[in-house]
Structure formats: structure tokens, C-alpha cells
Amino acid sequence: MRRIRTNLLILMTTVATSAFAAPRIHFEVSFKEPQAHYAEIKMEISDLRQDYIDVKMPVWTPGSYLVREYAKHVESVEACDADGAYLPVQKISKNTWRIASNKNSNVTLSYRIYGFEVSVRTNFIDDTHAFLSPAATFMYVDGMIDHPATVTVIPPTAWSAISTGLEPVSGKPNTFHAADFDILFDSPIEVGNQDVFTFEAAGVHHEIAMVGGGNYDKERLKTDCATIVEEATRIFGVNPNKRYVFIVHNYQSGGGGLEHLNSTVLGASRNGYQNERSYVGFLGLVAHEYFHLWHVKRLRPIALGPFNYDAENYTTSLWIMEGFTAYFDNLLLRRCDFLNESNYLQALSTDINTVENRAGNKVQPVALASFDAWIKYYRPDENSANTSVSYYNKGALLAMLLDLKILAATQGQKRLDDVLKMAYNEFYVKKQRGFEEHELQSLIEQVAGVPVADIFQAAHTVEPLDYNSYLNAVGYELVNLNDGREQADLGITMSTNDGRTVVTGVNRGTGAWDGGINVRDEIIAINGERLDANGRELNRVMQTASIGDELRMLVARDGKIRELKITLGKDTKGAFSILPLQNASAAQEKLGKIWLSLD
């Protein structure tokens, strides 16, 4: 009797499972008109028996904190059942379409996407290749982000390669699998004739897909990228991937990168690989995006995952995520010997000059810059330098201060590397969640044995940073080479084009700011002397001017002539440089060597 009941239970379970099979979602991507920058998408939804199905297009992509409204490039949305009969589709919000599925078990949604924007975060399609940013390409069923999906790519006959971090489906050509839509949206796809080569490093198979040609040396790239991979992996002690893909878009002039779970997209100048400075800059981009493999994609603030793809995902911690990464990218180059000591210190000094000479640094705390990334960082205007600061370079400087403080407090036994490794294991591996800012602060204090509230508080204020209280401990000092300099400053930036000298920026607190010069003013004459085609008259006047001098400036504004009287102020811009500390002790010098990877 018990055996019969068991068999009956198995039969009932089998019938129930068959009747209520898990929904399946499959995409097919094809290119009928790539020369017109279009791709055709079919989204097949099976075993989801509902009166209606809402499908949505993300409004942003993780890692790039701006609502980009990807739905604006969607057109010709149609749906049909398994027999090809059309189903009504209604757009009910800016990024949501409702399909009247009427409990059909098989629904196919078809739409086209337009892509012609050169960036690492948007679609670009032409007759030579297609780069697909998944968040800008694939819709998802509302409430089903955690469901798996498969994607089949049908390239034009002239295209031969597909590069993506997605897992291939065995036995199905050009078909890939994502365990859920978070992974799908984090796996860009390059389709075309890219030059693909590979290397092994840290036990991981790496693929480099070079798009657009270039004067790169494959063997050098493989060797140098492997060196960076090994050094980055050493920090965290483990590499979480079995396979990693670099998609590199080579342009006449290009740059930028975007991190993904097991891949990255980089922009580069196709003829810059033989220039040593440009090449090292590219390696810095590689180091930055690869470091994100741990720091952002796995170790992250709670606010950065799981994601809401419909709206902004706010966090005050991008100074930690992007800033720390911006610190470690150059530090990795130093440790790999791509930067010597002088070059590395110059890179840090450049960040200090950028931050300290920006008026917005005295207006916007870097934590607020993170929170406001959605409305400010990716939408700069002519006044941004006066109102905002970058969480990249100021965050990198705060990371430097933390590193130095930990080194000094532990006599060189610990540093920021140890904190990140511990945080990775604590939050990503053990707790499988993001962290709160105060939790990271507590962990740093546990490692260092001293409070670091001073640095964390500095992220939330505009108080000046006391760099030397940290640098001196490792045998270095920050020197302002402009100290004591008395030089007049007008306070504008200009561009000269077609014989017209036009104001492009006005610096807060300067004579130009107080005197009413506007961006887009055309400067016609100064002190009664007309400017020449290159604006040299203004340069001549400034070379002999003194603080307190009054200039009469004739400008054209919106077609009207105006004369403005400008009183010159003192140039307050610093020229900062990190130099060895005079009479440093042996202990300070030892810490400095550890910091700069010289010991």
C-alpha cells in the first residue's frame, strides 16, 4: 500500500510539473540592416500562462550611473502566439510594454533596436560590426529578473566572430546561456571580425577581442596583461572566474572602460600602442577595470545590487568603489614596474592638483558627488568645475591616506590590500551581501588598530585634507611649488576658433566671476586693443599685469556689445608635488619603500 501511494505521489508530481513548467525565455538577435545601425530582436516566452505579460527595457546599465533611457531606441514592437496570430501590445510606461497574452503558453515579442553611439555602455551597429550592451538590447519580463535566459546570435554572413562572457550552450552554435538577467545584463556581446587572441594567467583563460585594428603587439599585450592579472589576483588571493573577456574598441581617438562580472569593454586609440605613454595609459585602464572584478562586481555597497533597472540606485560610496579602484590601478602599474617611482608619484601629484585646484572641491563633499552621479557626473556643464568634485580622483586620494595610515599604524605589516581581501571574504564570500560604509570603516580599524574616522568623515565634508600628516609617516611630503608666488589671475578658460576668442569657463571667486564675464562671451578687445585672431593680446596683457589691476574688456554677448571692468585677483592655483621628506628617519624610509613597492 505504501508503495502504491509513493508511485501515485510521483505521478501527481510529474503531472503538476508538466502542467506548470518553469517559464523559458530565449532571444534571437539578427541583423537585416546593420549599415543603418539596426538589430532585430525576438524574445520567445514559453510556459508563462497569464492574461497579460509586461516586458521592460532597463533605463540604465550597472557601472554607469546615468538613466540613459534605452527604450528610446526601441521600435516596431509586435507580439504573436505559437500559430503566428498577432497579440495586442500596448506601451504603458516609458520602458514597459504590455502583451495581451491571453494565457498563451508560447509568446514571441519582436522589436528593433537602433544603435549608433560610440561608448562602452551603449549599442553601436554598422556594416563592420555590432557591439551590444545587453541592458540596451534585451527586455525582461516584469518580476522575472532571476529567471534564466538563452541568446542566439545570427551574424551577417561576412562576420565570423562573437565575443562575450556568456557561457556557450553545448551543441547549439552561437547560442549562449545566462543563469539570470543580472548576468545577462552584465555580459556585453561583440559581433564582427574582431582579432581574437588568448592568454592564461592566475589559472584563468583570458580572451582579448580587438575591434577596429591598431598597431598593437599581441605578444607584449598578452605578457603585460597577464602580469596585471597576476598582481591583482595576489591582492585578493583568489580569482573568481574560469574565463574572462577583454573587448577592446580601437578608434582614431578613444578611451574609457566599463567593468562586468567576467568581462570588460575598453576604448583605446588604435595607433597609440607604440607610444609608450599612451600604452602605459591603456595598461592603467586594463588594471582599473580588472580590479573591478573583485571591487564593485563582488565586493560592493548594499545599494549596488540587486539592482532596480527602472530607476536610479543611489549610493554615497562610489568614492570607495571607483576611488579605491582609481588608487589601485596606478599602484598595480607601479608594482608591475610599468611605472617607476617618479612616474607613480607624479600620477598621485596630478590627482592632488586636479582636486585642490577645482573650486567645486570646496562646495561638494565626495560622498555627495557619489549620490549625485546620476544628475551631475555624467552631465557636466560649463559650471561643473565650480560646483562638483570627482569621486574618482578624490576617492583615490582618500584611499591613499587610508593606505598610508594603515602602513604607519602597523609598521608596514598591513596595508589597504589586507583590508580589501578581508572585506571580500567577509561580505562577498561569507555573508553574500553588500556592505554598509560603517562596516567597512570598522573592518579597516580592526586591521589597522587605530581609528580612521578622520578619513571617512573627510568624504562627507569639504574640509581640506592634511596630506602631510599621512605622507610624512612614510618619508614623503607634499610641497606647493607655487607658495609665495604673487601672480595676477583673470579666472577664465578660452577657446579660439575661426578668429574668435570665446570664454569656455569662469572660475568661482576670480575677477572674471565677480566682474560678470559669462561663458560663451566673445572677447573682442581689452584695454582698447582689439584681440588678434589667436587672442594673443590678452596673453600679452596678463604677462605684465599685477594683482589689483583693472581691465576693460569688450565682449559680444548674444549679438550685443558690452564693456566689462574686471579687477584682477591673485592666482591661487597650487602646483603640488610629492617629494622625499628631508631628514626622514630610517623607519620612515622603510615604510616609504614598502608603500612604493621598492622593498
PDB file of C-alpha atoms in Angstrom, residues 391-538:
ATOM      1  CA  TYR A 391      34.689  60.654  -6.782  1.00  0.00           C
ATOM      2  CA  TYR A 392      37.412  59.035  -8.897  1.00  0.00           C
ATOM      3  CA  ASN A 393      40.427  61.227  -8.119  1.00  0.00           C
ATOM      4  CA  LYS A 394      39.350  62.478  -4.699  1.00  0.00           C
ATOM      5  CA  GLY A 395      38.338  58.951  -3.754  1.00  0.00           C
ATOM      6  CA  ALA A 396      41.785  57.783  -4.891  1.00  0.00           C
ATOM      7  CA  LEU A 397      43.410  60.340  -2.596  1.00  0.00           C
ATOM      8  CA  LEU A 398      41.332  59.187   0.385  1.00  0.00           C
ATOM      9  CA  ALA A 399      42.368  55.612  -0.439  1.00  0.00           C
ATOM     10  CA  MET A 400      45.988  56.757  -0.432  1.00  0.00           C
ATOM     11  CA  LEU A 401      45.549  58.312   3.013  1.00  0.00           C
ATOM     12  CA  LEU A 402      43.986  55.103   4.326  1.00  0.00           C
ATOM     13  CA  ASP A 403      46.814  53.029   2.882  1.00  0.00           C
ATOM     14  CA  LEU A 404      49.430  55.292   4.455  1.00  0.00           C
ATOM     15  CA  LYS A 405      47.672  55.335   7.814  1.00  0.00           C
ATOM     16  CA  ILE A 406      47.433  51.537   7.923  1.00  0.00           C
ATOM     17  CA  LEU A 407      51.095  51.182   6.919  1.00  0.00           C
ATOM     18  CA  ALA A 408      52.204  53.577   9.655  1.00  0.00           C
ATOM     19  CA  ALA A 409      49.958  52.070  12.347  1.00  0.00           C
ATOM     20  CA  THR A 410      51.160  48.512  11.653  1.00  0.00           C
ATOM     21  CA  GLN A 411      54.829  49.355  10.991  1.00  0.00           C
ATOM     22  CA  GLY A 412      54.394  48.142   7.421  1.00  0.00           C
ATOM     23  CA  GLN A 413      52.868  44.771   8.323  1.00  0.00           C
ATOM     24  CA  LYS A 414      49.433  45.618   6.888  1.00  0.00           C
ATOM     25  CA  ARG A 415      48.027  47.950   4.262  1.00  0.00           C
ATOM     26  CA  LEU A 416      44.834  48.621   2.303  1.00  0.00           C
ATOM     27  CA  ASP A 417      45.349  45.392   0.324  1.00  0.00           C
ATOM     28  CA  ASP A 418      44.724  43.400   3.503  1.00  0.00           C
ATOM     29  CA  VAL A 419      41.526  45.303   4.210  1.00  0.00           C
ATOM     30  CA  LEU A 420      40.065  44.608   0.773  1.00  0.00           C
ATOM     31  CA  LYS A 421      40.978  40.937   0.895  1.00  0.00           C
ATOM     32  CA  MET A 422      39.338  40.618   4.310  1.00  0.00           C
ATOM     33  CA  ALA A 423      36.262  42.584   3.171  1.00  0.00           C
ATOM     34  CA  TYR A 424      35.936  40.408   0.059  1.00  0.00           C
ATOM     35  CA  ASN A 425      35.893  37.256   2.176  1.00  0.00           C
ATOM     36  CA  GLU A 426      33.667  38.730   4.874  1.00  0.00           C
ATOM     37  CA  PHE A 427      30.926  40.264   2.743  1.00  0.00           C
ATOM     38  CA  TYR A 428      31.030  38.544  -0.639  1.00  0.00           C
ATOM     39  CA  VAL A 429      32.162  35.022   0.280  1.00  0.00           C
ATOM     40  CA  LYS A 430      30.728  34.536   3.782  1.00  0.00           C
ATOM     41  CA  LYS A 431      27.736  36.860   4.089  1.00  0.00           C
ATOM     42  CA  GLN A 432      26.969  37.020   0.350  1.00  0.00           C
ATOM     43  CA  ARG A 433      25.774  40.607   0.573  1.00  0.00           C
ATOM     44  CA  GLY A 434      26.992  44.132   0.183  1.00  0.00           C
ATOM     45  CA  PHE A 435      28.433  46.242   2.976  1.00  0.00           C
ATOM     46  CA  GLU A 436      27.432  49.420   4.740  1.00  0.00           C
ATOM     47  CA  GLU A 437      30.048  52.170   4.845  1.00  0.00           C
ATOM     48  CA  HIS A 438      30.385  51.975   8.635  1.00  0.00           C
ATOM     49  CA  GLU A 439      31.050  48.222   8.361  1.00  0.00           C
ATOM     50  CA  LEU A 440      33.992  48.817   6.051  1.00  0.00           C
ATOM     51  CA  GLN A 441      35.295  51.517   8.387  1.00  0.00           C
ATOM     52  CA  SER A 442      35.112  49.102  11.324  1.00  0.00           C
ATOM     53  CA  LEU A 443      36.959  46.435   9.355  1.00  0.00           C
ATOM     54  CA  ILE A 444      39.738  48.897   8.461  1.00  0.00           C
ATOM     55  CA  GLU A 445      40.080  49.869  12.108  1.00  0.00           C
ATOM     56  CA  GLN A 446      40.284  46.183  13.013  1.00  0.00           C
ATOM     57  CA  VAL A 447      43.180  45.722  10.589  1.00  0.00           C
ATOM     58  CA  ALA A 448      44.962  48.995  11.398  1.00  0.00           C
ATOM     59  CA  GLY A 449      44.369  49.006  15.134  1.00  0.00           C
ATOM     60  CA  VAL A 450      43.720  52.751  15.022  1.00  0.00           C
ATOM     61  CA  PRO A 451      40.638  54.892  14.247  1.00  0.00           C
ATOM     62  CA  VAL A 452      40.141  56.022  10.636  1.00  0.00           C
ATOM     63  CA  ALA A 453      37.065  58.164  11.274  1.00  0.00           C
ATOM     64  CA  ASP A 454      39.078  61.211  10.169  1.00  0.00           C
ATOM     65  CA  ILE A 455      39.309  59.916   6.608  1.00  0.00           C
ATOM     66  CA  PHE A 456      35.737  58.627   6.398  1.00  0.00           C
ATOM     67  CA  GLN A 457      34.440  61.923   7.777  1.00  0.00           C
ATOM     68  CA  ALA A 458      36.514  63.769   5.178  1.00  0.00           C
ATOM     69  CA  ALA A 459      34.446  62.060   2.477  1.00  0.00           C
ATOM     70  CA  HIS A 460      31.334  63.745   3.854  1.00  0.00           C
ATOM     71  CA  THR A 461      32.710  67.265   4.289  1.00  0.00           C
ATOM     72  CA  VAL A 462      34.607  69.845   2.241  1.00  0.00           C
ATOM     73  CA  GLU A 463      37.270  70.386   4.897  1.00  0.00           C
ATOM     74  CA  PRO A 464      40.849  70.472   3.489  1.00  0.00           C
ATOM     75  CA  LEU A 465      42.838  67.247   3.567  1.00  0.00           C
ATOM     76  CA  ASP A 466      46.027  67.331   5.643  1.00  0.00           C
ATOM     77  CA  TYR A 467      48.093  65.237   3.235  1.00  0.00           C
ATOM     78  CA  ASN A 468      51.385  65.667   5.052  1.00  0.00           C
ATOM     79  CA  SER A 469      50.152  64.207   8.314  1.00  0.00           C
ATOM     80  CA  TYR A 470      49.929  60.916   6.397  1.00  0.00           C
ATOM     81  CA  LEU A 471      52.737  61.292   3.830  1.00  0.00           C
ATOM     82  CA  ASN A 472      55.342  62.276   6.415  1.00  0.00           C
ATOM     83  CA  ALA A 473      54.887  58.939   8.188  1.00  0.00           C
ATOM     84  CA  VAL A 474      56.284  57.156   5.120  1.00  0.00           C
ATOM     85  CA  GLY A 475      59.064  59.626   4.396  1.00  0.00           C
ATOM     86  CA  TYR A 476      57.397  61.928   1.868  1.00  0.00           C
ATOM     87  CA  GLU A 477      55.846  65.378   1.844  1.00  0.00           C
ATOM     88  CA  LEU A 478      53.513  67.362  -0.351  1.00  0.00           C
ATOM     89  CA  VAL A 479      55.068  70.632  -1.497  1.00  0.00           C
ATOM     90  CA  ASN A 480      53.264  73.503  -3.205  1.00  0.00           C
ATOM     91  CA  LEU A 481      55.785  74.874  -5.680  1.00  0.00           C
ATOM     92  CA  ASN A 482      53.630  77.988  -6.063  1.00  0.00           C
ATOM     93  CA  ASP A 483      53.959  79.003  -2.415  1.00  0.00           C
ATOM     94  CA  GLY A 484      54.999  82.646  -2.217  1.00  0.00           C
ATOM     95  CA  ARG A 485      54.189  83.330  -5.857  1.00  0.00           C
ATOM     96  CA  GLU A 486      52.391  86.628  -6.497  1.00  0.00           C
ATOM     97  CA  GLN A 487      50.723  86.457  -9.900  1.00  0.00           C
ATOM     98  CA  ALA A 488      47.577  88.042 -11.260  1.00  0.00           C
ATOM     99  CA  ASP A 489      44.750  85.838 -12.475  1.00  0.00           C
ATOM    100  CA  LEU A 490      41.778  86.675 -14.678  1.00  0.00           C
ATOM    101  CA  GLY A 491      39.975  83.393 -13.950  1.00  0.00           C
ATOM    102  CA  ILE A 492      38.723  82.192 -17.317  1.00  0.00           C
ATOM    103  CA  THR A 493      39.359  79.443 -19.836  1.00  0.00           C
ATOM    104  CA  MET A 494      39.034  80.204 -23.536  1.00  0.00           C
ATOM    105  CA  SER A 495      38.981  78.635 -26.958  1.00  0.00           C
ATOM    106  CA  THR A 496      39.995  80.268 -30.210  1.00  0.00           C
ATOM    107  CA  ASN A 497      38.283  79.188 -33.401  1.00  0.00           C
ATOM    108  CA  ASP A 498      37.807  80.923 -36.755  1.00  0.00           C
ATOM    109  CA  GLY A 499      39.480  84.026 -35.369  1.00  0.00           C
ATOM    110  CA  ARG A 500      37.064  84.295 -32.427  1.00  0.00           C
ATOM    111  CA  THR A 501      38.192  84.051 -28.797  1.00  0.00           C
ATOM    112  CA  VAL A 502      35.313  82.670 -26.739  1.00  0.00           C
ATOM    113  CA  VAL A 503      35.052  82.115 -22.975  1.00  0.00           C
ATOM    114  CA  THR A 504      34.515  78.436 -22.130  1.00  0.00           C
ATOM    115  CA  GLY A 505      34.746  78.603 -18.338  1.00  0.00           C
ATOM    116  CA  VAL A 506      34.661  81.120 -15.475  1.00  0.00           C
ATOM    117  CA  ASN A 507      36.309  80.135 -12.185  1.00  0.00           C
ATOM    118  CA  ARG A 508      34.468  80.804  -8.947  1.00  0.00           C
ATOM    119  CA  GLY A 509      35.883  83.610  -6.786  1.00  0.00           C
ATOM    120  CA  THR A 510      38.044  85.209  -9.501  1.00  0.00           C
ATOM    121  CA  GLY A 511      37.947  88.665 -11.067  1.00  0.00           C
ATOM    122  CA  ALA A 512      36.076  87.326 -14.087  1.00  0.00           C
ATOM    123  CA  TRP A 513      33.485  85.712 -11.795  1.00  0.00           C
ATOM    124  CA  ASP A 514      32.986  88.886  -9.764  1.00  0.00           C
ATOM    125  CA  GLY A 515      33.080  91.129 -12.818  1.00  0.00           C
ATOM    126  CA  GLY A 516      30.356  89.316 -14.726  1.00  0.00           C
ATOM    127  CA  ILE A 517      32.137  87.587 -17.592  1.00  0.00           C
ATOM    128  CA  ASN A 518      29.952  84.791 -18.959  1.00  0.00           C
ATOM    129  CA  VAL A 519      30.664  81.522 -20.697  1.00  0.00           C
ATOM    130  CA  ARG A 520      30.124  81.997 -24.465  1.00  0.00           C
ATOM    131  CA  ASP A 521      31.160  85.674 -24.319  1.00  0.00           C
ATOM    132  CA  GLU A 522      33.320  86.517 -27.312  1.00  0.00           C
ATOM    133  CA  ILE A 523      36.247  88.705 -26.231  1.00  0.00           C
ATOM    134  CA  ILE A 524      36.710  91.420 -28.821  1.00  0.00           C
ATOM    135  CA  ALA A 525      39.107  93.904 -27.195  1.00  0.00           C
ATOM    136  CA  ILE A 526      40.995  94.515 -23.972  1.00  0.00           C
ATOM    137  CA  ASN A 527      42.044  97.945 -22.690  1.00  0.00           C
ATOM    138  CA  GLY A 528      41.113  99.439 -26.051  1.00  0.00           C
ATOM    139  CA  GLU A 529      43.247  96.988 -28.076  1.00  0.00           C
ATOM    140  CA  ARG A 530      41.492  94.591 -30.412  1.00  0.00           C
ATOM    141  CA  LEU A 531      42.385  90.919 -30.000  1.00  0.00           C
ATOM    142  CA  ASP A 532      44.074  89.278 -32.946  1.00  0.00           C
ATOM    143  CA  ALA A 533      42.909  86.009 -34.464  1.00  0.00           C
ATOM    144  CA  ASN A 534      44.746  83.961 -31.827  1.00  0.00           C
ATOM    145  CA  GLY A 535      43.841  86.063 -28.795  1.00  0.00           C
ATOM    146  CA  ARG A 536      47.495  86.896 -28.145  1.00  0.00           C
ATOM    147  CA  GLU A 537      46.721  90.414 -26.952  1.00  0.00           C
ATOM    148  CA  LEU A 538      45.046  89.037 -23.829  1.00  0.00           C
TER     149      LEU A 538
END
